[in-house]
Tab-separated table of C-alpha atoms in Angstrom:
chain	number	residue	atom	x	y	z
A	186	UNK	CA	-0.120	0.099	0.152
A	187	UNK	CA	3.016	2.336	0.846
A	188	UNK	CA	4.331	1.411	-2.603
A	189	UNK	CA	1.224	2.497	-4.510
A	190	UNK	CA	0.763	5.738	-2.553
A	191	UNK	CA	4.146	6.708	-3.022
A	192	UNK	CA	3.711	6.426	-6.995
A	193	UNK	CA	1.342	9.462	-6.986
A	194	UNK	CA	3.266	11.697	-4.374
A	195	UNK	CA	6.637	13.569	-4.252
A	196	UNK	CA	9.376	11.193	-4.109
A	197	UNK	CA	9.624	10.066	-0.191
A	198	UNK	CA	12.018	11.224	2.013
A	199	UNK	CA	14.668	8.503	2.365
A	200	UNK	CA	14.916	8.603	6.134
A	201	UNK	CA	11.301	8.438	6.592
A	202	UNK	CA	11.098	5.591	4.137
A	203	UNK	CA	13.547	3.552	5.897
A	204	UNK	CA	11.852	4.268	9.087
A	205	UNK	CA	8.535	3.077	7.800
A	206	UNK	CA	10.466	-0.344	6.669
A	207	UNK	CA	11.821	-0.510	9.905
A	208	UNK	CA	8.628	-0.113	11.878
A	209	UNK	CA	6.959	-2.831	9.412
A	210	UNK	CA	9.644	-5.215	10.071
A	211	UNK	CA	9.392	-4.811	13.720
A	212	UNK	CA	5.491	-5.348	13.488
A	213	UNK	CA	5.919	-8.647	11.073
A	214	UNK	CA	8.692	-9.973	13.517
A	215	UNK	CA	6.441	-9.476	16.579
A	216	UNK	CA	3.739	-11.017	14.904
A	217	UNK	CA	5.537	-14.184	13.850
A	218	UNK	CA	6.793	-14.684	17.224
A	219	UNK	CA	3.272	-14.485	18.684
A	220	UNK	CA	2.104	-16.959	16.328
A	221	UNK	CA	5.033	-19.447	16.928
A	222	UNK	CA	4.299	-19.191	20.817
A	223	UNK	CA	0.854	-19.327	20.949
A	224	UNK	CA	-0.584	-20.046	17.518
A	225	UNK	CA	-3.267	-17.924	15.768
A	226	UNK	CA	-5.445	-17.311	18.816
A	227	UNK	CA	-2.630	-15.354	20.175
A	228	UNK	CA	-2.492	-13.048	17.637
A	229	UNK	CA	-4.516	-9.863	18.254
A	230	UNK	CA	-3.996	-6.278	16.718
A	231	UNK	CA	-3.690	-5.326	20.672
A	232	UNK	CA	-0.734	-8.097	21.211
A	233	UNK	CA	1.272	-7.349	18.422
A	234	UNK	CA	1.305	-3.438	19.483
A	235	UNK	CA	2.118	-4.600	22.986
A	236	UNK	CA	4.912	-7.002	21.721
A	237	UNK	CA	6.415	-4.474	19.121
A	238	UNK	CA	6.147	-1.224	21.015
A	239	UNK	CA	4.471	0.040	17.586
A	240	UNK	CA	1.251	1.609	18.048
A	241	UNK	CA	-1.899	0.280	16.983
A	242	UNK	CA	-2.897	3.557	14.536
A	243	UNK	CA	0.676	2.771	13.041
A	244	UNK	CA	-0.421	-0.861	12.528
A	245	UNK	CA	-3.750	-0.134	10.920
A	246	UNK	CA	-2.086	2.166	8.575
A	247	UNK	CA	-0.285	-0.458	6.993
A	248	UNK	CA	-2.376	-3.619	7.348
A	249	UNK	CA	-6.294	-2.742	7.199
A	250	UNK	CA	-7.165	-5.717	9.437
A	251	UNK	CA	-6.000	-8.470	11.659
A	252	UNK	CA	-6.351	-10.766	8.790
A	253	UNK	CA	-4.114	-8.785	6.160
A	254	UNK	CA	-1.384	-8.677	8.890
A	255	UNK	CA	-1.640	-12.492	9.354
A	256	UNK	CA	-1.477	-12.848	5.823
A	257	UNK	CA	1.481	-11.047	5.463
A	258	UNK	CA	3.210	-12.805	8.436
A	259	UNK	CA	2.432	-16.018	7.232
A	260	UNK	CA	3.406	-15.548	3.879
A	261	UNK	CA	7.087	-16.245	5.176
A	262	UNK	CA	5.876	-19.712	6.158
A	263	UNK	CA	5.612	-20.823	2.722
A	264	UNK	CA	8.743	-19.302	0.996
A	265	UNK	CA	9.481	-21.334	-2.078
A	266	UNK	CA	12.300	-24.071	-2.059
A	267	UNK	CA	14.702	-23.981	-5.262
A	268	UNK	CA	13.987	-26.422	-7.881
A	269	UNK	CA	16.710	-28.905	-7.623
A	270	UNK	CA	17.992	-30.154	-10.896
A	271	UNK	CA	20.558	-33.361	-9.863
A	272	UNK	CA	19.765	-34.991	-13.055
A	273	UNK	CA	17.281	-37.917	-11.902
A	274	UNK	CA	13.898	-37.477	-10.585
A	275	UNK	CA	14.755	-39.874	-7.664
A	276	UNK	CA	17.560	-37.348	-6.552
A	277	UNK	CA	15.358	-34.218	-7.048
A	278	UNK	CA	12.542	-35.637	-4.981
A	279	UNK	CA	14.874	-37.016	-2.115
A	280	UNK	CA	16.599	-33.182	-2.353
A	281	UNK	CA	13.021	-31.355	-1.864
A	282	UNK	CA	11.469	-34.293	0.508
A	283	UNK	CA	14.779	-33.851	2.891
A	284	UNK	CA	14.304	-30.118	2.785
A	285	UNK	CA	10.593	-30.383	3.812
A	286	UNK	CA	11.574	-32.960	6.503
A	287	UNK	CA	14.001	-30.940	7.730
A	288	UNK	CA	11.791	-27.870	7.935
A	289	UNK	CA	8.972	-30.048	9.587
A	290	UNK	CA	11.396	-31.112	12.171
A	291	UNK	CA	13.041	-27.480	13.026
A	292	UNK	CA	11.158	-24.495	11.991
A	293	UNK	CA	8.822	-22.568	14.258
A	294	UNK	CA	6.148	-22.427	11.619
A	295	UNK	CA	5.632	-26.333	11.750
A	296	UNK	CA	3.889	-25.831	15.122
A	297	UNK	CA	1.742	-22.959	13.783
A	298	UNK	CA	0.479	-24.292	10.552
A	299	UNK	CA	-2.213	-26.483	12.263
A	300	UNK	CA	-3.607	-23.458	13.751
A	301	UNK	CA	-3.921	-22.003	10.212
A	302	UNK	CA	-5.696	-25.453	9.084
A	303	UNK	CA	-8.023	-25.011	11.982
A	304	UNK	CA	-8.733	-21.474	10.974
A	305	UNK	CA	-9.064	-22.224	7.584
A	306	UNK	CA	-11.919	-24.594	8.219
A	307	UNK	CA	-14.338	-21.492	9.243
A	308	UNK	CA	-12.339	-18.281	7.700
A	309	UNK	CA	-12.219	-17.587	3.922
A	310	UNK	CA	-9.262	-15.316	4.355
A	311	UNK	CA	-7.199	-17.823	6.423
A	312	UNK	CA	-8.256	-20.536	3.983
A	313	UNK	CA	-6.409	-17.930	1.108
A	314	UNK	CA	-3.248	-17.969	2.954
A	315	UNK	CA	-3.423	-21.249	3.964
A	316	UNK	CA	-3.589	-21.804	-0.203
A	317	UNK	CA	-0.880	-19.658	-0.861
A	318	UNK	CA	1.463	-21.643	1.678
A	319	UNK	CA	0.372	-24.904	-0.005
A	320	UNK	CA	1.246	-23.729	-3.405
A	321	UNK	CA	4.454	-22.415	-2.541
A	322	UNK	CA	5.346	-25.938	-0.890
A	323	UNK	CA	4.193	-27.660	-4.013
A	324	UNK	CA	5.409	-25.792	-6.740
A	325	UNK	CA	8.624	-27.125	-6.794
A	326	UNK	CA	7.431	-30.886	-6.630
A	327	UNK	CA	5.313	-30.235	-9.539
A	328	UNK	CA	8.330	-28.665	-11.478
A	329	UNK	CA	10.693	-31.827	-10.881
A	330	UNK	CA	7.755	-33.854	-11.865
A	331	UNK	CA	6.785	-32.196	-15.103
A	332	UNK	CA	10.198	-32.176	-16.069
A	333	UNK	CA	10.937	-35.868	-15.880
A	334	UNK	CA	7.829	-36.424	-17.713
A	335	UNK	CA	8.888	-34.237	-20.697
A	336	UNK	CA	12.536	-36.086	-20.612
A	337	UNK	CA	10.936	-39.232	-20.783
A	338	UNK	CA	11.893	-40.126	-17.219
A	339	UNK	CA	8.562	-40.536	-15.772
A	340	UNK	CA	5.416	-41.889	-17.221
A	341	UNK	CA	3.103	-39.081	-19.086
A	342	UNK	CA	-0.317	-40.493	-17.572
A	343	UNK	CA	0.539	-40.134	-13.864
A	344	UNK	CA	-0.869	-36.740	-12.537
A	345	UNK	CA	1.717	-34.744	-10.757
A	346	UNK	CA	-0.746	-33.705	-7.849
A	347	UNK	CA	-0.850	-37.527	-6.931
A	348	UNK	CA	3.178	-37.530	-6.692
A	349	UNK	CA	3.171	-34.576	-4.278
A	350	UNK	CA	0.280	-36.549	-2.081
A	351	UNK	CA	2.314	-39.229	-2.225
A	352	UNK	CA	5.586	-37.715	-1.048
A	353	UNK	CA	4.082	-34.682	1.337
A	354	UNK	CA	1.198	-37.028	2.868
A	355	UNK	CA	3.213	-39.320	4.440
A	356	UNK	CA	5.823	-36.294	5.651
A	357	UNK	CA	2.902	-34.266	7.065
A	358	UNK	CA	1.191	-36.951	8.605
A	359	UNK	CA	4.463	-38.297	10.977
A	360	UNK	CA	4.923	-34.675	11.819
A	361	UNK	CA	1.437	-33.689	13.006
A	362	UNK	CA	-0.829	-37.050	13.163
A	363	UNK	CA	1.210	-39.888	14.387
A	364	UNK	CA	4.012	-37.746	15.294
A	365	UNK	CA	6.792	-40.755	14.793
A	366	UNK	CA	10.424	-39.732	13.877
A	367	UNK	CA	11.021	-38.019	10.422
A	368	UNK	CA	14.180	-39.628	9.902
A	369	UNK	CA	16.346	-39.990	6.575
A	370	UNK	CA	15.486	-43.582	6.154
A	371	UNK	CA	11.631	-42.692	6.330
A	372	UNK	CA	11.967	-39.975	3.878
A	373	UNK	CA	14.371	-42.233	1.482
A	374	UNK	CA	11.524	-44.944	1.875
A	375	UNK	CA	8.761	-42.512	0.820
A	376	UNK	CA	10.445	-41.458	-2.193
A	377	UNK	CA	11.436	-44.767	-3.234
A	378	UNK	CA	7.896	-45.914	-3.138
A	379	UNK	CA	6.677	-42.910	-5.360
A	380	UNK	CA	9.625	-43.615	-7.880
A	381	UNK	CA	8.952	-47.291	-7.954
A	382	UNK	CA	5.586	-46.189	-9.476
A	383	UNK	CA	6.997	-44.029	-12.364
B	298	UNK	CA	-16.170	-41.723	38.466
B	299	UNK	CA	-19.858	-42.407	39.019
B	300	UNK	CA	-19.342	-46.598	38.604
B	301	UNK	CA	-16.328	-46.334	41.190
B	302	UNK	CA	-18.282	-44.751	43.866
B	303	UNK	CA	-21.412	-46.865	43.095
B	304	UNK	CA	-18.905	-49.900	44.107
B	305	UNK	CA	-18.355	-48.700	47.577
B	306	UNK	CA	-21.838	-47.653	48.258
B	307	UNK	CA	-25.644	-49.137	48.260
B	308	UNK	CA	-27.168	-50.120	44.810
B	309	UNK	CA	-28.323	-47.077	43.339
B	310	UNK	CA	-31.796	-46.242	42.723
B	311	UNK	CA	-32.169	-46.659	39.259
B	312	UNK	CA	-34.042	-43.547	38.696
B	313	UNK	CA	-31.317	-41.645	39.711
B	314	UNK	CA	-28.890	-43.743	37.723
B	315	UNK	CA	-30.599	-43.000	34.134
B	316	UNK	CA	-31.088	-39.639	35.220
B	317	UNK	CA	-27.049	-39.349	35.585
B	318	UNK	CA	-26.439	-40.829	32.451
B	319	UNK	CA	-28.994	-38.804	30.787
B	320	UNK	CA	-27.338	-35.634	32.067
B	321	UNK	CA	-23.844	-36.945	31.401
B	322	UNK	CA	-25.117	-37.728	27.684
B	323	UNK	CA	-26.419	-34.128	27.308
B	324	UNK	CA	-23.297	-32.535	28.408
B	325	UNK	CA	-21.015	-34.420	26.149
B	326	UNK	CA	-23.444	-33.888	23.262
B	327	UNK	CA	-23.583	-29.944	23.921
B	328	UNK	CA	-19.426	-30.519	23.857
B	329	UNK	CA	-19.434	-32.142	20.559
B	330	UNK	CA	-21.860	-29.763	18.970
B	331	UNK	CA	-19.607	-26.763	20.245
B	332	UNK	CA	-16.340	-28.548	19.466
B	333	UNK	CA	-17.896	-28.934	15.608
B	334	UNK	CA	-19.312	-25.546	15.310
B	335	UNK	CA	-16.084	-23.444	16.544
B	336	UNK	CA	-12.993	-25.936	17.330
B	337	UNK	CA	-11.710	-26.370	20.699
B	338	UNK	CA	-11.273	-22.601	21.444
B	339	UNK	CA	-15.226	-22.261	21.711
B	340	UNK	CA	-15.186	-25.029	24.344
B	341	UNK	CA	-15.399	-23.975	27.843
B	342	UNK	CA	-17.074	-25.265	31.009
B	343	UNK	CA	-19.169	-22.249	30.864
B	344	UNK	CA	-20.104	-22.502	27.502
B	345	UNK	CA	-21.019	-26.327	27.745
B	346	UNK	CA	-23.180	-25.486	30.725
B	347	UNK	CA	-25.294	-22.738	28.945
B	348	UNK	CA	-25.789	-24.850	25.685
B	349	UNK	CA	-26.667	-28.085	27.980
B	350	UNK	CA	-28.787	-26.479	30.418
B	351	UNK	CA	-26.926	-28.648	33.220
B	352	UNK	CA	-25.314	-26.762	35.881
B	353	UNK	CA	-21.816	-26.150	36.040
B	354	UNK	CA	-21.292	-28.095	39.431
B	355	UNK	CA	-23.047	-31.068	38.163
B	356	UNK	CA	-20.292	-30.866	35.029
B	357	UNK	CA	-17.411	-30.785	37.297
B	358	UNK	CA	-18.752	-33.468	39.531
B	359	UNK	CA	-18.334	-35.912	36.477
B	360	UNK	CA	-15.297	-34.639	34.815
B	361	UNK	CA	-12.734	-32.829	37.410
B	362	UNK	CA	-11.532	-30.134	34.581
B	363	UNK	CA	-12.151	-29.047	31.086
B	364	UNK	CA	-9.510	-31.081	29.681
B	365	UNK	CA	-11.077	-34.235	31.023
B	366	UNK	CA	-14.643	-33.024	29.734
B	367	UNK	CA	-12.872	-32.681	25.979
B	368	UNK	CA	-10.937	-36.275	26.234
B	369	UNK	CA	-14.387	-37.606	27.033
B	370	UNK	CA	-15.988	-35.929	24.186
B	371	UNK	CA	-13.397	-36.469	21.886
B	372	UNK	CA	-13.304	-40.180	22.326
B	373	UNK	CA	-16.105	-40.059	20.069
B	374	UNK	CA	-13.942	-39.277	17.144
B	375	UNK	CA	-11.671	-41.853	16.488
B	376	UNK	CA	-14.242	-44.889	17.133
B	377	UNK	CA	-12.388	-47.714	15.608
B	378	UNK	CA	-13.283	-49.199	12.403
B	379	UNK	CA	-14.185	-53.133	12.327
B	380	UNK	CA	-11.317	-54.902	10.501
B	381	UNK	CA	-12.484	-56.133	7.493
B	382	UNK	CA	-11.609	-59.796	5.879
B	383	UNK	CA	-12.166	-59.489	1.997
B	384	UNK	CA	-9.400	-62.225	1.555
B	385	UNK	CA	-6.763	-59.866	0.158
B	386	UNK	CA	-4.757	-57.557	1.589
B	387	UNK	CA	-5.569	-54.908	-1.756
B	388	UNK	CA	-9.458	-55.571	-0.693
B	389	UNK	CA	-8.854	-55.006	3.274
B	390	UNK	CA	-6.839	-51.608	2.723
B	391	UNK	CA	-9.453	-50.329	0.052
B	392	UNK	CA	-12.092	-51.085	2.510
B	393	UNK	CA	-10.568	-49.226	5.241
B	394	UNK	CA	-9.381	-46.148	2.963
B	395	UNK	CA	-12.895	-45.720	1.528
B	396	UNK	CA	-14.195	-45.481	5.239
B	397	UNK	CA	-11.560	-43.088	6.212
B	398	UNK	CA	-12.131	-40.960	3.054
B	399	UNK	CA	-15.804	-40.999	3.636
B	400	UNK	CA	-15.682	-40.038	7.369
B	401	UNK	CA	-13.066	-37.188	6.295
B	402	UNK	CA	-15.427	-36.104	3.506
B	403	UNK	CA	-18.433	-35.951	5.624
B	404	UNK	CA	-17.990	-36.196	9.677
B	405	UNK	CA	-17.971	-33.091	11.551
B	406	UNK	CA	-15.028	-34.175	13.540
B	407	UNK	CA	-12.834	-33.537	10.222
B	408	UNK	CA	-13.687	-29.957	10.614
B	409	UNK	CA	-12.352	-30.241	14.289
B	410	UNK	CA	-9.369	-32.235	14.352
B	411	UNK	CA	-6.891	-29.465	13.133
B	412	UNK	CA	-7.959	-27.940	16.516
B	413	UNK	CA	-7.259	-30.769	18.581
B	414	UNK	CA	-3.808	-31.409	16.788
B	415	UNK	CA	-3.097	-27.379	16.943
B	416	UNK	CA	-3.563	-27.494	20.910
B	417	UNK	CA	-1.502	-30.868	20.866
B	418	UNK	CA	1.527	-28.848	19.845
B	419	UNK	CA	1.262	-26.985	23.250
B	420	UNK	CA	-0.763	-28.981	25.736
B	421	UNK	CA	0.188	-32.443	26.985
B	422	UNK	CA	-3.173	-33.605	27.851
B	423	UNK	CA	-4.621	-32.809	24.282
B	424	UNK	CA	-1.613	-34.707	22.710
B	425	UNK	CA	-2.724	-37.499	24.659
B	426	UNK	CA	-6.335	-37.052	23.099
B	427	UNK	CA	-4.690	-36.832	19.684
B	428	UNK	CA	-2.582	-39.686	20.225
B	429	UNK	CA	-5.613	-41.613	21.336
B	430	UNK	CA	-7.790	-40.644	18.371
B	431	UNK	CA	-4.675	-41.583	15.895
B	432	UNK	CA	-4.249	-45.163	17.518
B	433	UNK	CA	-7.764	-46.124	17.086
B	434	UNK	CA	-7.765	-45.029	13.396
B	435	UNK	CA	-4.655	-46.666	12.912
B	436	UNK	CA	-5.328	-50.070	14.426
B	437	UNK	CA	-7.265	-51.738	11.640
B	438	UNK	CA	-4.664	-50.681	9.176
B	439	UNK	CA	-1.788	-52.194	10.913
B	440	UNK	CA	-4.008	-55.146	11.847
B	441	UNK	CA	-4.807	-56.147	7.920
B	442	UNK	CA	-1.185	-55.477	7.011
B	443	UNK	CA	-0.018	-57.770	9.974
B	444	UNK	CA	-2.568	-60.514	8.880
B	445	UNK	CA	-1.262	-60.239	5.285
B	446	UNK	CA	2.257	-60.713	6.415
B	447	UNK	CA	1.388	-64.172	8.402
B	448	UNK	CA	-0.305	-65.492	5.731
B	449	UNK	CA	2.641	-64.567	3.202
B	450	UNK	CA	0.680	-62.200	0.903
B	451	UNK	CA	2.666	-59.405	1.981
B	452	UNK	CA	6.592	-58.983	2.761
B	453	UNK	CA	7.590	-59.429	6.102
B	454	UNK	CA	10.389	-57.107	6.202
B	455	UNK	CA	7.884	-54.064	5.618
B	456	UNK	CA	6.978	-52.241	8.577
B	457	UNK	CA	3.248	-51.774	9.027
B	458	UNK	CA	3.664	-48.200	10.233
B	459	UNK	CA	5.173	-47.249	7.058
B	460	UNK	CA	1.950	-48.602	5.037
B	461	UNK	CA	-0.285	-46.845	7.113
B	462	UNK	CA	1.577	-43.663	6.657
B	463	UNK	CA	1.434	-44.319	2.803
B	464	UNK	CA	-2.572	-44.652	2.940
B	465	UNK	CA	-3.518	-42.190	5.436
B	466	UNK	CA	-0.832	-39.731	4.652
B	467	UNK	CA	-2.187	-38.871	1.198
B	468	UNK	CA	-5.764	-38.888	2.301
B	469	UNK	CA	-5.130	-36.370	5.219
B	470	UNK	CA	-2.920	-34.350	2.832
B	471	UNK	CA	-6.085	-34.071	0.663
B	472	UNK	CA	-8.568	-33.216	3.238
B	473	UNK	CA	-6.516	-30.664	5.426
B	474	UNK	CA	-3.622	-29.034	3.437
B	475	UNK	CA	-4.207	-29.088	-0.672
B	476	UNK	CA	-7.971	-29.660	-0.035
B	477	UNK	CA	-8.239	-31.366	-3.336
B	478	UNK	CA	-11.465	-33.884	-3.641
B	479	UNK	CA	-11.031	-37.240	-1.796
B	480	UNK	CA	-12.882	-39.163	-4.661
B	481	UNK	CA	-12.951	-43.025	-5.534
B	482	UNK	CA	-10.405	-42.817	-8.306
B	483	UNK	CA	-7.895	-41.264	-5.672
B	484	UNK	CA	-8.279	-43.478	-2.971
B	485	UNK	CA	-7.846	-46.630	-5.265
B	486	UNK	CA	-4.819	-45.266	-6.536
B	487	UNK	CA	-3.383	-44.671	-3.052
B	488	UNK	CA	-4.054	-48.305	-2.399
B	489	UNK	CA	-2.497	-49.174	-5.308
B	490	UNK	CA	0.612	-47.526	-5.033
B	491	UNK	CA	1.036	-49.203	-1.352
B	492	UNK	CA	0.176	-52.651	-3.012
B	493	UNK	CA	2.704	-52.339	-5.595
B	494	UNK	CA	5.499	-52.179	-3.202
B	495	UNK	CA	4.451	-55.618	-1.359
């Protein structure tokens, strides 16, 4: 929003501009901290204001609603992994699966995503946030499967969405449902199972 | 708790006994309704008392805490499916996978489980509830895989827990993460993928 306004006005004072950026950064960091500590229910504009020391009026100047703020803070969660190119589909899928498993084991957002999924059951804005996080996670998986299909390394009849479900499904299941270890042996077995069908 | 007290006292008046049972049933039904409408955050002993018309003191007589009440209400969610015996592992796994997919599509608890998973990230009691729900869902899958291994219809080296992850993982992923349709074609493909590795 700041960017859009700026285009219509005189060039901004660079000190003002960097102050605004710092303040936005502080607010987003505080929102993210609250999210990882107590889930979505712990994030209100009041709580973010207290934690960040930024006034509520300033927060509302940058984000018109709690949902908009959450959307922005959550957008850090689904940062897209690089699309690997190891030369084989197995290598590419293993690289991606190890990356996801590592983040599921250690990243603070892994403890938060269930609260977003829960809220998405009842709130269309948060369903949009969740869809965006999911699309970012899924993108490189689809990219490597489609490339392998173009190169003739995988059957063209297979739907990439089913491959993604067969890799991400068991990883998510272990992290959030069965809570069993996401060790390297398991991750390799998951990829092996998928590869054997291609 | 009522049962334990009864063993130490005179035989109960049967009218009193059935009144107690009705009251407990009303409280559990109200708890479950609140859960499915607004997730775990919507369930307080206050709210349950208002919804059910049963006094808080009576509720606390049966359940010492909100957690105990939630645990009891949630125990309905993981009711164990019958272990099928179709004669083949494919048939057994398809029967179980169709059953789970049907419940994920329509059962009110499917909209609630994410709130329990979320709470389980931070609350040991609810982690226990979640573990119990999961154990109930998983039991018949392990049972049919182990039986097939004993009969020589599946390799003994395969860990039943990995088979369960390969079936439940993709189903859960579609219901709660990608929110793609859980149609019969997908369910059959998931089971086919698993069977081809055995």
